Short mmCIF file of C-alpha atoms and ligand atoms in Angstrom, two decimals:
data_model
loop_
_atom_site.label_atom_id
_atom_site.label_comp_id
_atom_site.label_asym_id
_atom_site.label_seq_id
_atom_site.Cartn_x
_atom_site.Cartn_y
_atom_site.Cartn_z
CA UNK X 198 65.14 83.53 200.03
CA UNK X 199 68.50 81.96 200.92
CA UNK X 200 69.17 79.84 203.75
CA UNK X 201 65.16 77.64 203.26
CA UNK X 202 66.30 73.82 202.96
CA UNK X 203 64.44 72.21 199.91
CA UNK X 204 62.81 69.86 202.12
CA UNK X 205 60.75 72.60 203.97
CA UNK X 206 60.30 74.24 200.15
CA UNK X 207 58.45 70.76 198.94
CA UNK X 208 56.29 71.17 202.10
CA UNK X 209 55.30 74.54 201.62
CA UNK X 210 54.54 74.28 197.49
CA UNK X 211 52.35 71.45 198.98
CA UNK X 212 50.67 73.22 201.58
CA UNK X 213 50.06 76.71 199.73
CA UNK X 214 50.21 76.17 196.08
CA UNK X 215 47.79 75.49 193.34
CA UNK X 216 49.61 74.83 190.14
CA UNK X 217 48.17 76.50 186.81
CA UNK X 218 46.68 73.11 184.35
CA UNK X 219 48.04 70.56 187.14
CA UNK X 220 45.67 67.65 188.80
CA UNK X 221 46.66 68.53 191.73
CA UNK X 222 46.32 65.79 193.51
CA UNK X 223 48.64 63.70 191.40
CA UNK X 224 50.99 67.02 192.07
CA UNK X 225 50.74 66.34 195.89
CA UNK X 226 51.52 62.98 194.83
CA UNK X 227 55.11 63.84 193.61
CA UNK X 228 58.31 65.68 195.10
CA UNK X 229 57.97 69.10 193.32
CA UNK X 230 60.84 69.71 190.93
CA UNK X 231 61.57 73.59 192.53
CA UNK X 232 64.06 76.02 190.45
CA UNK X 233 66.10 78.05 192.28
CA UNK X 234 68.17 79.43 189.09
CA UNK X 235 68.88 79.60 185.81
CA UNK X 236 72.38 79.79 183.30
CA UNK X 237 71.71 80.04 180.04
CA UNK X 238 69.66 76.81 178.30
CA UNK X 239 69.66 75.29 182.07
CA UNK X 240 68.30 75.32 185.26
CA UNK X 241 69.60 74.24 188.49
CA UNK X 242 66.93 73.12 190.83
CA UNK X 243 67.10 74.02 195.20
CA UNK X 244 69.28 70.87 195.55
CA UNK X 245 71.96 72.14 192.51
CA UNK X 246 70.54 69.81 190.07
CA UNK X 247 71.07 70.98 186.24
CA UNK X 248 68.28 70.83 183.80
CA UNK X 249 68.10 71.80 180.31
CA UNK X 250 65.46 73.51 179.80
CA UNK X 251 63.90 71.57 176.79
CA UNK X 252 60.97 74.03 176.61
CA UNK X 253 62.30 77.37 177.27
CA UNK X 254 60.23 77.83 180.51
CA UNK X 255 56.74 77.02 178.39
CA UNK X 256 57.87 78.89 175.25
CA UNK X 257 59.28 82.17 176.05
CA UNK X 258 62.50 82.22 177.13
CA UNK X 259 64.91 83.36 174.00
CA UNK X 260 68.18 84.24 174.60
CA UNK X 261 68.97 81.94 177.59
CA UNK X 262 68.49 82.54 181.16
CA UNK X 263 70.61 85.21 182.76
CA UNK X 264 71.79 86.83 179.87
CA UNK X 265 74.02 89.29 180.47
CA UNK X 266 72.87 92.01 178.12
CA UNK X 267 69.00 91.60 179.31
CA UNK X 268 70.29 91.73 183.01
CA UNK X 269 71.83 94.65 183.00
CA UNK X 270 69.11 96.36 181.22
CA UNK X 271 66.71 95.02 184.14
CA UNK X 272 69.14 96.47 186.57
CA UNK X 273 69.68 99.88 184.80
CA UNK X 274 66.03 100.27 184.72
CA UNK X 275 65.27 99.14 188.03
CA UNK X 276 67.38 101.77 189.48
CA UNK X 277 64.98 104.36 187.74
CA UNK X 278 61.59 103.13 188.34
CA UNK X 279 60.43 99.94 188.56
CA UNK X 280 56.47 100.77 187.39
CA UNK X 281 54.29 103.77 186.99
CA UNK X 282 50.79 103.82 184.94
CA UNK X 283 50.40 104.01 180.80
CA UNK X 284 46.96 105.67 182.04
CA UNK X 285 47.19 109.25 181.97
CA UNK X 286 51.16 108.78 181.65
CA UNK X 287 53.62 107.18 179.60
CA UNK X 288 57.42 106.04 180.25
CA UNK X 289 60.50 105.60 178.73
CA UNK X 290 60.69 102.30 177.92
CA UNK X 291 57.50 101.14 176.71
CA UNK X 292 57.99 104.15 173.82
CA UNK X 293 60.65 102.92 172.35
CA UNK X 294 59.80 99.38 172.87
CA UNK X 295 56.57 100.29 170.69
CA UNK X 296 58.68 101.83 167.98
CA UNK X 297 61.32 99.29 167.66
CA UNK X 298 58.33 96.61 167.61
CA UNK X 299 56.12 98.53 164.71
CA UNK X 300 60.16 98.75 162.73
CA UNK X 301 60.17 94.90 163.13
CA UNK X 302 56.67 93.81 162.52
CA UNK X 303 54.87 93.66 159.00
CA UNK X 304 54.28 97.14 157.97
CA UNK X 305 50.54 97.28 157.48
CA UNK X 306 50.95 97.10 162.30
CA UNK X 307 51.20 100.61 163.17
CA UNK X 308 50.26 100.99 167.10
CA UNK X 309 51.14 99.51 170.29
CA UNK X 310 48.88 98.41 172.88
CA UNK X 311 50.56 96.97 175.89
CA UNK X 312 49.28 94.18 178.24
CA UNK X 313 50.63 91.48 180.34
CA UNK X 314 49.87 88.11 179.11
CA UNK X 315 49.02 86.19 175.56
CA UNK X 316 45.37 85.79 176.57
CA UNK X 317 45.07 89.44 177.72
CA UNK X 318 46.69 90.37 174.04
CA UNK X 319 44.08 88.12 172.46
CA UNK X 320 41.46 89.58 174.61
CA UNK X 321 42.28 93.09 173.15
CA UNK X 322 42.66 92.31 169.87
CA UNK X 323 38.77 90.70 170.01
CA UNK X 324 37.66 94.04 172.02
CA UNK X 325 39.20 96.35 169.48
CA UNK X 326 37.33 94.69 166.48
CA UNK X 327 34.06 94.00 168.32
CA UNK X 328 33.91 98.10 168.65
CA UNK X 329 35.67 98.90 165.57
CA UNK X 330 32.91 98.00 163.20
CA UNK X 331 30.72 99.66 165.73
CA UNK X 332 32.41 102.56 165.21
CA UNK X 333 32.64 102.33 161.37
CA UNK X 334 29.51 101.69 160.63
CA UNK X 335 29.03 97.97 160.33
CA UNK X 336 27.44 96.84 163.77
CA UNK X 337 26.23 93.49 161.89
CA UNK X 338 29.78 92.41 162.30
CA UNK X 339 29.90 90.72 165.45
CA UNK X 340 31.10 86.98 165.15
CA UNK X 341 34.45 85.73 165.02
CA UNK X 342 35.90 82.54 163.12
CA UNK X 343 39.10 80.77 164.46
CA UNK X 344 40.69 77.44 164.06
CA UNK X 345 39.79 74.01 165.42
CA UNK X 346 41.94 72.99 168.21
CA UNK X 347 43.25 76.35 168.50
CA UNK X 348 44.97 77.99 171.46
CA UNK X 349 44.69 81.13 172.63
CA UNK X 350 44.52 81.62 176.31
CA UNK X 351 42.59 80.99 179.30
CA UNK X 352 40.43 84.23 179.81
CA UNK X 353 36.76 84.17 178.49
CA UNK X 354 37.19 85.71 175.06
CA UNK X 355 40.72 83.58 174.34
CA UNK X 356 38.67 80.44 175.47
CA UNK X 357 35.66 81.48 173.74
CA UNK X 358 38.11 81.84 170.14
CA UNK X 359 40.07 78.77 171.41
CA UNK X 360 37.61 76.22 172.59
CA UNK X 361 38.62 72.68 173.56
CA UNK X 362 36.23 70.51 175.14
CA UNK X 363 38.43 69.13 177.29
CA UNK X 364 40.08 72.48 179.23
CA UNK X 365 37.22 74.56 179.01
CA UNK X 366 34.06 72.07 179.08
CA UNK X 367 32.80 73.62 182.45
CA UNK X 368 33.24 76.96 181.19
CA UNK X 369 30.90 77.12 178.09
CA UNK X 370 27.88 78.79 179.44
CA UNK X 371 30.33 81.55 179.98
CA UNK X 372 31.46 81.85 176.17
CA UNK X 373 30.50 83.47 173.30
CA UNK X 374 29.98 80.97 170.08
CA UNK X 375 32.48 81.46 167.81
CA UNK X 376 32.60 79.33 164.13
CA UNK X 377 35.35 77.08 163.49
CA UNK X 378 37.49 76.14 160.45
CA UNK X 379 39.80 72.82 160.15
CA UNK X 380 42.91 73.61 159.41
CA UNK X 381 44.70 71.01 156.82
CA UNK X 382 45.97 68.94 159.74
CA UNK X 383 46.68 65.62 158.10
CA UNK X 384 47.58 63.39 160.84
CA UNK X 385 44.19 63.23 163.09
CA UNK X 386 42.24 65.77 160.93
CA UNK X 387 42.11 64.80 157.29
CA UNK X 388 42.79 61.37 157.75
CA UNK X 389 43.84 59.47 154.12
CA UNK X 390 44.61 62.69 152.66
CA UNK X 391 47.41 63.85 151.06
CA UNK X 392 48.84 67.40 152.43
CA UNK X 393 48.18 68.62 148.78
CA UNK X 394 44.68 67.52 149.00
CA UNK X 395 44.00 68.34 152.37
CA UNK X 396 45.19 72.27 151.82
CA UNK X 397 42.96 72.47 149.03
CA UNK X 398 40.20 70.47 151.31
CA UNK X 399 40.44 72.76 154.07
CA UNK X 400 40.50 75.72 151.47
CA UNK X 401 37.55 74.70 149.77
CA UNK X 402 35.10 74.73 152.96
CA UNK X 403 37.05 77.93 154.14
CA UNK X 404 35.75 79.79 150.58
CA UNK X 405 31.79 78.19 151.36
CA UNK X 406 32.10 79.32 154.94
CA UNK X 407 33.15 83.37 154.05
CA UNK X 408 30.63 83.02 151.54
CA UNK X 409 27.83 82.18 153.82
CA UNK X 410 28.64 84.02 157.15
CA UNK X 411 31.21 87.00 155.45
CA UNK X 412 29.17 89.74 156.09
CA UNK X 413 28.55 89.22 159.64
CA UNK X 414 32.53 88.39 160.59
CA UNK X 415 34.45 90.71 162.86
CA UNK X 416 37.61 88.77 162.85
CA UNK X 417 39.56 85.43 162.13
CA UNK X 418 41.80 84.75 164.28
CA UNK X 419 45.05 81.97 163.91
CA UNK X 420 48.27 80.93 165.58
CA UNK X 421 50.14 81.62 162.38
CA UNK X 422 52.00 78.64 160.47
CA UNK X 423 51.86 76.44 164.02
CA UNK X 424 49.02 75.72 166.24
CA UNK X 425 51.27 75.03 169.32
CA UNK X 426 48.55 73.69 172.01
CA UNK X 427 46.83 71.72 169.73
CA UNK X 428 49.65 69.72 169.62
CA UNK X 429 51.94 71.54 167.37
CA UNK X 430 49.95 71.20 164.19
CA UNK X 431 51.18 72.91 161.46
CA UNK X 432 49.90 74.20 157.90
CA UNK X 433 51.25 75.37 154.92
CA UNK X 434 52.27 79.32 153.89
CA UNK X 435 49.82 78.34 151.31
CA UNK X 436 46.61 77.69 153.92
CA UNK X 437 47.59 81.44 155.72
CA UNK X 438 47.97 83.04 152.61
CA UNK X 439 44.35 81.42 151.67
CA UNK X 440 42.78 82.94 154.63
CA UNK X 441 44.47 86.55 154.31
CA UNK X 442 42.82 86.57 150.77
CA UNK X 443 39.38 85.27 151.86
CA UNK X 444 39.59 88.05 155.00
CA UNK X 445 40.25 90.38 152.56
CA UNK X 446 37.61 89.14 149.81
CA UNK X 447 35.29 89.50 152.62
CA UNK X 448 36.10 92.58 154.40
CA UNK X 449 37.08 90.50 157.44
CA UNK X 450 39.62 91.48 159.78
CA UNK X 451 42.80 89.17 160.22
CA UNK X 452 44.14 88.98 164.05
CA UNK X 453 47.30 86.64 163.78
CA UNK X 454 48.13 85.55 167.20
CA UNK X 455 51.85 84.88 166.99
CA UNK X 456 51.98 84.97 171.06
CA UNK X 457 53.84 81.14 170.39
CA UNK X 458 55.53 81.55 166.85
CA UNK X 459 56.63 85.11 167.92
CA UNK X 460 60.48 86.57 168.18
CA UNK X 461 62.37 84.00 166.16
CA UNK X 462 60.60 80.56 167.18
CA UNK X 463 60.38 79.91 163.76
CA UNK X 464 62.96 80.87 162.15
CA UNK X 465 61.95 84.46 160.96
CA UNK X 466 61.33 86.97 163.67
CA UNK X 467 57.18 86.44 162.98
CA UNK X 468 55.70 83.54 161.62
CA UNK X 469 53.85 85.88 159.04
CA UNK X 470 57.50 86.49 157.26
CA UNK X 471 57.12 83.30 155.79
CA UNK X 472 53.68 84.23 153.78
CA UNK X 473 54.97 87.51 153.05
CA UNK X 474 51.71 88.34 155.19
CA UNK X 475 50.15 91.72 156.40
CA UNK X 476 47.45 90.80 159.42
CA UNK X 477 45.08 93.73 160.48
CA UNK X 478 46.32 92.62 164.24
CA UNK X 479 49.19 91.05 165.50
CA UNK X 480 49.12 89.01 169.08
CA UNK X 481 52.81 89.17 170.96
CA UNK X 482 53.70 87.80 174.27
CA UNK X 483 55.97 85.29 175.82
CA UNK X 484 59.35 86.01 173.85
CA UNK X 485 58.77 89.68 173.95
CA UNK X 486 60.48 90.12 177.11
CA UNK X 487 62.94 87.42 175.98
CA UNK X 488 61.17 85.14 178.42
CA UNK X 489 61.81 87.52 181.59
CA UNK X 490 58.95 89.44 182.84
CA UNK X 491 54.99 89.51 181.96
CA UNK X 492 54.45 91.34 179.26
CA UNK X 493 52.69 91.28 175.60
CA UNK X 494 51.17 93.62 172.99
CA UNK X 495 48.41 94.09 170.88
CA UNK X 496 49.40 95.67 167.22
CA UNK X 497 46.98 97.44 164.25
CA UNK X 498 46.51 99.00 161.95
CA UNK X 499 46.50 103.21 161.72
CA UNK X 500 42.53 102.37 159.76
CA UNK X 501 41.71 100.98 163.45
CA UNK X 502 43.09 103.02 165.44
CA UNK X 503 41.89 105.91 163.44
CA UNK X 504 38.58 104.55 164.18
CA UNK X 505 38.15 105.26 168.11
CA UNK X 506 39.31 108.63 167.69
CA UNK X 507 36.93 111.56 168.13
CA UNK X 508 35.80 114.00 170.91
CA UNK X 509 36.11 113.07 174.99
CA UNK X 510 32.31 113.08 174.64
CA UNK X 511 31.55 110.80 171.76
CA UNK X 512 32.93 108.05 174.01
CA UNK X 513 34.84 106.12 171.01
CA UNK X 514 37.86 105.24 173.23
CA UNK X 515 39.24 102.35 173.88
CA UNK X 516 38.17 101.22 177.80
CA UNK X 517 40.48 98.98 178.59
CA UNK X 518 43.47 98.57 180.39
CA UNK X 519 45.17 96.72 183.14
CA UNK X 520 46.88 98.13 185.78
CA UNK X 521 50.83 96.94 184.77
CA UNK X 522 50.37 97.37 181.27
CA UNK X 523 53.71 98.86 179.39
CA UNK X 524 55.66 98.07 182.30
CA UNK X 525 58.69 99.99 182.22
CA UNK X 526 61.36 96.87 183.61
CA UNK X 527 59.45 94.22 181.02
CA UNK X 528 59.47 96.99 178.17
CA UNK X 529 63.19 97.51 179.22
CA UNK X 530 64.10 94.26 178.82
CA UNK X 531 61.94 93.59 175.80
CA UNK X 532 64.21 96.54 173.86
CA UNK X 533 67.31 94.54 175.51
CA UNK X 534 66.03 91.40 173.89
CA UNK X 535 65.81 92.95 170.57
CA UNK X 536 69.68 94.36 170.36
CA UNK X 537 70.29 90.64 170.97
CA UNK X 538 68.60 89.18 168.04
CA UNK X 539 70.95 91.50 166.22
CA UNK X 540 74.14 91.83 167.78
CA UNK X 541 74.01 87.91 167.98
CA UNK X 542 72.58 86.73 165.06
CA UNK X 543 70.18 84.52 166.70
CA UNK X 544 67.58 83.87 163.75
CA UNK X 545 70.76 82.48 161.99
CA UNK X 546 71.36 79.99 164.98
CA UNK X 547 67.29 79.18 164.74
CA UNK X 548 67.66 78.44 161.16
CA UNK X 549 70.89 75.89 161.47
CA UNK X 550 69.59 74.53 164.60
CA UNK X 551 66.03 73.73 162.99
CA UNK X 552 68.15 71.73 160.18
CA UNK X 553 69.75 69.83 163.09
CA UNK X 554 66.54 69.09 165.06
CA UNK X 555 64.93 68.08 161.09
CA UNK X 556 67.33 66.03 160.64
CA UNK X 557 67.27 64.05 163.94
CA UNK X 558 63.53 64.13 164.38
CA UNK X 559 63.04 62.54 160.88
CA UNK X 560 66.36 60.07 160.96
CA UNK X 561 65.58 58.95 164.59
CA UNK X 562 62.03 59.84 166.30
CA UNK X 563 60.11 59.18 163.24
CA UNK X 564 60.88 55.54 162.98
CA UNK X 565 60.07 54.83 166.26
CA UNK X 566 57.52 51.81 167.00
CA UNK X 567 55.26 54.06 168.90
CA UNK X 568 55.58 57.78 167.18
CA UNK X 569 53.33 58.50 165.07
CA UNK X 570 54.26 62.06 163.46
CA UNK X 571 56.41 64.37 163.75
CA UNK X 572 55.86 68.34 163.36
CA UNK X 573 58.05 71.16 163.02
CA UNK X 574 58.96 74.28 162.47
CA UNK X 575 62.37 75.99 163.33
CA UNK X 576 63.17 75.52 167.04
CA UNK X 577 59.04 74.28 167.38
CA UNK X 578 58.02 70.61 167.55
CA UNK X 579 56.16 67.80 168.67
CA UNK X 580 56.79 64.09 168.34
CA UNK X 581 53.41 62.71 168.74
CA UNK X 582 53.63 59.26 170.10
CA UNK X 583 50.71 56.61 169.43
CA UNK X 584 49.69 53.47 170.74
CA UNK X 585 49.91 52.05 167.41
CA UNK X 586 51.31 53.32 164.88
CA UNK X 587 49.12 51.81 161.85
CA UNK X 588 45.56 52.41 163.14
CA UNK X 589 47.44 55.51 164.63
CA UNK X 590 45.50 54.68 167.54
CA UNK X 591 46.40 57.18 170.80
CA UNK X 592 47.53 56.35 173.68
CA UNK X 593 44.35 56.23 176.50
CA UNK X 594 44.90 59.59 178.60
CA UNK X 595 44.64 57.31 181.71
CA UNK X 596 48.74 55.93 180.95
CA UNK X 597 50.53 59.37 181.16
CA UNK X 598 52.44 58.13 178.32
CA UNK X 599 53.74 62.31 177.37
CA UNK X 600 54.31 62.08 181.29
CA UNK X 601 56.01 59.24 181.93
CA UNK X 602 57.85 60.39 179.00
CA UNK X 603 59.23 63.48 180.76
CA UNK X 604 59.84 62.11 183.84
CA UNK X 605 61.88 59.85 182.03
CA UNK X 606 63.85 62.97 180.86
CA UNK X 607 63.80 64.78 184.16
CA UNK X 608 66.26 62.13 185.43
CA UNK X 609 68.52 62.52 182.85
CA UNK X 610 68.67 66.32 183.48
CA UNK X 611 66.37 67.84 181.06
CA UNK X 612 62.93 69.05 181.37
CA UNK X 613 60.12 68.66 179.24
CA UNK X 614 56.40 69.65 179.32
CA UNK X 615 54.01 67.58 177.17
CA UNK X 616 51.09 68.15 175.24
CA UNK X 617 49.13 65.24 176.10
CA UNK X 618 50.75 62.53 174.19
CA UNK X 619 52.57 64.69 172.10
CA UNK X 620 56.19 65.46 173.47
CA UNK X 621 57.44 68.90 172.91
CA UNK X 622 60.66 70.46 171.88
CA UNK X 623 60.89 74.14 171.99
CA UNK X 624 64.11 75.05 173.92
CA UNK X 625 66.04 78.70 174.03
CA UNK X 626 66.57 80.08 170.85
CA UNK X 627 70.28 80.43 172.23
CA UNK X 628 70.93 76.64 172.29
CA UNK X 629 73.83 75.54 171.01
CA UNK X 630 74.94 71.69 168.59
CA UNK X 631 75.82 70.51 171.58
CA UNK X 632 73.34 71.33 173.76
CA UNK X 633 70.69 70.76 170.83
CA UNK X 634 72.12 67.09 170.65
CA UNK X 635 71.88 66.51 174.71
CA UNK X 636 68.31 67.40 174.07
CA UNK X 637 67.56 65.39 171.41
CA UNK X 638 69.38 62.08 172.99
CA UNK X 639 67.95 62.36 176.16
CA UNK X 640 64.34 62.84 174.00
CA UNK X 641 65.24 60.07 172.14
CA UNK X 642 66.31 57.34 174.70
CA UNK X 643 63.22 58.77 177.30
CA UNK X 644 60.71 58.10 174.60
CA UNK X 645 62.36 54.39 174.22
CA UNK X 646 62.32 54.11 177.81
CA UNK X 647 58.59 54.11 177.92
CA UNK X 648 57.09 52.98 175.54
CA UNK X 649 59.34 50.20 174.29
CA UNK X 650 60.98 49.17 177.61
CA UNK X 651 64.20 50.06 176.44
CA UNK X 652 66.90 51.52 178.25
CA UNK X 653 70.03 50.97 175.71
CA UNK X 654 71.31 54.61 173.90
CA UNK X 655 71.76 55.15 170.56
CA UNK X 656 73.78 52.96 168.73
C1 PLP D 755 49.15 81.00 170.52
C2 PLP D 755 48.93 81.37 171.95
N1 PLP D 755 48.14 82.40 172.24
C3 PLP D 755 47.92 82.79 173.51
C4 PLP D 755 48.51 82.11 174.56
C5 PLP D 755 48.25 82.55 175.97
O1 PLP D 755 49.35 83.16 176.51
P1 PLP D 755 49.48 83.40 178.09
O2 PLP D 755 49.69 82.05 178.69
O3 PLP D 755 50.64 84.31 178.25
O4 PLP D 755 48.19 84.01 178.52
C6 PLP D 755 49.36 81.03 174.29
C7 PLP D 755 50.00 80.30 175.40
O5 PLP D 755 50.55 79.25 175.25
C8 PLP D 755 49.56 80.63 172.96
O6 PLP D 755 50.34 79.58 172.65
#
């Protein structure tokens, strides 16, 4: 791909493209920002500009880009074989990526099933409990609770467990209904409440609701600790731990989809580490392959999987599949990814770089005339800016205030990708003080830039 000017690049990405949750046509309206490589937190665009990437390439990247350990492991694998099928066959790499992933994740997770994107993980997870209690017995259990504003892809199950009226409005004959649950989100939720009282709020009409629909629930599903799409809200250990007991009061099973929080984002390698907390099913993706190649996995329990087996002819197996699931380069790299967390110590960078960002976020983004909260956890947050700041009034979508906002930041090398209004920080899990501070400034004075008219830097 050397030698194509970026001018005749733009032209074609115009031409050819269509851009995954872009209007396009404000897209056509702007020169595409095109990447032509990546070193470590940054990215150099077809003209040699250098970015930091502020949101490790929308969440997964983890180590850095081009990291040397993960590149040779791509190129040692890619000189044995590239792909074959886990249907009929298995491989080297996705084995051992399976049992280094059960080692790491909370022991009650006992089996591996590959697939190539969050919302294909979710999908599976939703599948395997729909025919589990089929196959145990219970075929009243069919519904499925989740979280309001969750997240938790864009195929018809994740949408139909992740709802939001505005990305999915026009897809809702398509869905199944699934019940919702408000999560103790303080800010916009449970307005005038304290945390304290809004935990034990959104506890309180959890208990009614298992009471009342318990016996017909497949499966609750929740983004663990963080509900990143929504906007980064976050809840307390004490809300999961609430909803593990009521699953298990209730005979319900517990799919925690830690596709965002997963592989260090938080601090601890899953967000469940925090709540000491065994799910039935665990959601990976994104920062399994360290951010390099499309790949996730669906984990359970050895009760579930115990469940589809029986004879060729009793038809209890599990039919599904997809046609690069356990790729061997992405399960290569995934095992890679893993010796780094060790051999680097990169949860203990997470956990002194989340002070840093805690620090800065609450001594200079939270008094800022127009943010209105800020959220966090470990190298995970949003800086929610508002219109104003008493009535916490939002900005009207029409302004492109989180836009404007990164655009802002674009020209003073770092990119960002907003969540509406709410400005997100969720760089490399590699970054470094330095780095970590360049982010934050340029944050900092882009946020100023628009929405106070301010162009001065910190004093
Ligand atoms: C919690 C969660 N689940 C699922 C997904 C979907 O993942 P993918 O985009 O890989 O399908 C996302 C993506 O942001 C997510 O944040």
């Amino acid at each position: 791909m050397k030698g194509i000017e970026p001018e005749m690049l733009a032209t074609w990405d115009h031409r050819f493209l269509w851009h995954p949750f872009t209007q396009m046509a404000e897209w056509l309206s702007e020169p595409p920002l095109i990447i032509e490589r990546g070193e470590g937190v940054y990215l150099y665009d077809a003209h040699g500009n250098r970015y930091l990437d502020g949101v490790a390439s929308l969440w997964c990247n983890v180590h850095g880009h081009r990291h040397p350990v993960l590149d040779a492991a791509l190129h040692e694998q890619a000189n044995r074989v590239a792909h074959s099928t886990m249907l009929g066959l298995s491989n080297v790499p996705a084995i051992v990526l399976a049992k280094e992933l059960v080692q790491r994740t909370p022991a009650s997770l006992t089996r591996v099933f590959y697939s190539d994107s969050g919302a294909t993980a979710v999908e599976i997870a939703l599948k395997i409990a729909a025919q589990y209690w089929q196959l145990v017995g219970e075929p009243q259990r069919t519904e499925f609770v989740s979280l309001t504003e969750a997240y938790h892809g864009d195929t018809i199950g994740a949408m139909s467990v992740g709802y939001s009226e505005m990305f999915h409005r026009f897809h809702k004959p398509l869905l199944f209904p699934c019940h919702k649950l408000d999560p103790p989100h303080v800010f916009r939720w449970y307005r005038g409440l304290s945390a304290e009282a809004a935990l034990d709020a959104a506890l309180s009409e959890a208990r009614s609701f298992f009471r009342q629909h318990g016996a017909h629930l497949a499966a609750m599903i929740v983004e663990p600790l963080m509900q990143g799409a929504a906007g980064m809200w976050k809840h307390d250990v004490a809300y999961l731990r609430g909803l593990r007991d009521l699953t298990r009061e209730h005979g319900v099973l517990l799919i925690c989809d830690e596709v965002a929080t997963g592989f260090g984002r938080t601090g601890q390698l899953f967000a469940v580490e925090h709540a000491g907390l065994e799910p039935d099913m665990m959601c990976l993706g994104k920062g399994i392959s360290g951010g390099y190649l499309p790949l996730a996995a669906t984990l359970v329990r050895e009760e579930i999987f115990a469940a589809f087996l029986g004879p060729y002819d009793a038809f209890r197996a599990f039919f599904h599949g997809h046609t690069y699931t356990g790729n061997p380069l992405a399960c290569a790299v995934g095992i890679a990814s893993l010796e780094v967390f060790e051999r680097e110590r990169v949860l203990d960078n997470v956990r002194v770089r989340a002070r840093q960002l805690e620090e800065r976020l609450e001594k200079e983004f939270a008094p800022l005339a127009h943010v209105g909260d800020v959220r966090q956890w470990g190298l995970m947050a949003g800086i929610e800016l508002v219109a104003n700041r008493s009535s916490r009034a939002p900005y009207p979508a029409g302004e492109r205030v989180g836009h404007k906002v990164i655009l802002a930041a674009r020209r003073r090398g770092v990119v960002l990708r907003p969540l509406g209004n709410v400005i997100v920080l969720m760089p490399p899990l590699c970054i470094t003080e330095e780095q970590l501070d360049e982010l934050c400034q340029v944050t900092w004075e882009s946020i100023r830039e628009v929405t106070e008219n301010k162009t001065s830097t910190r004093s």
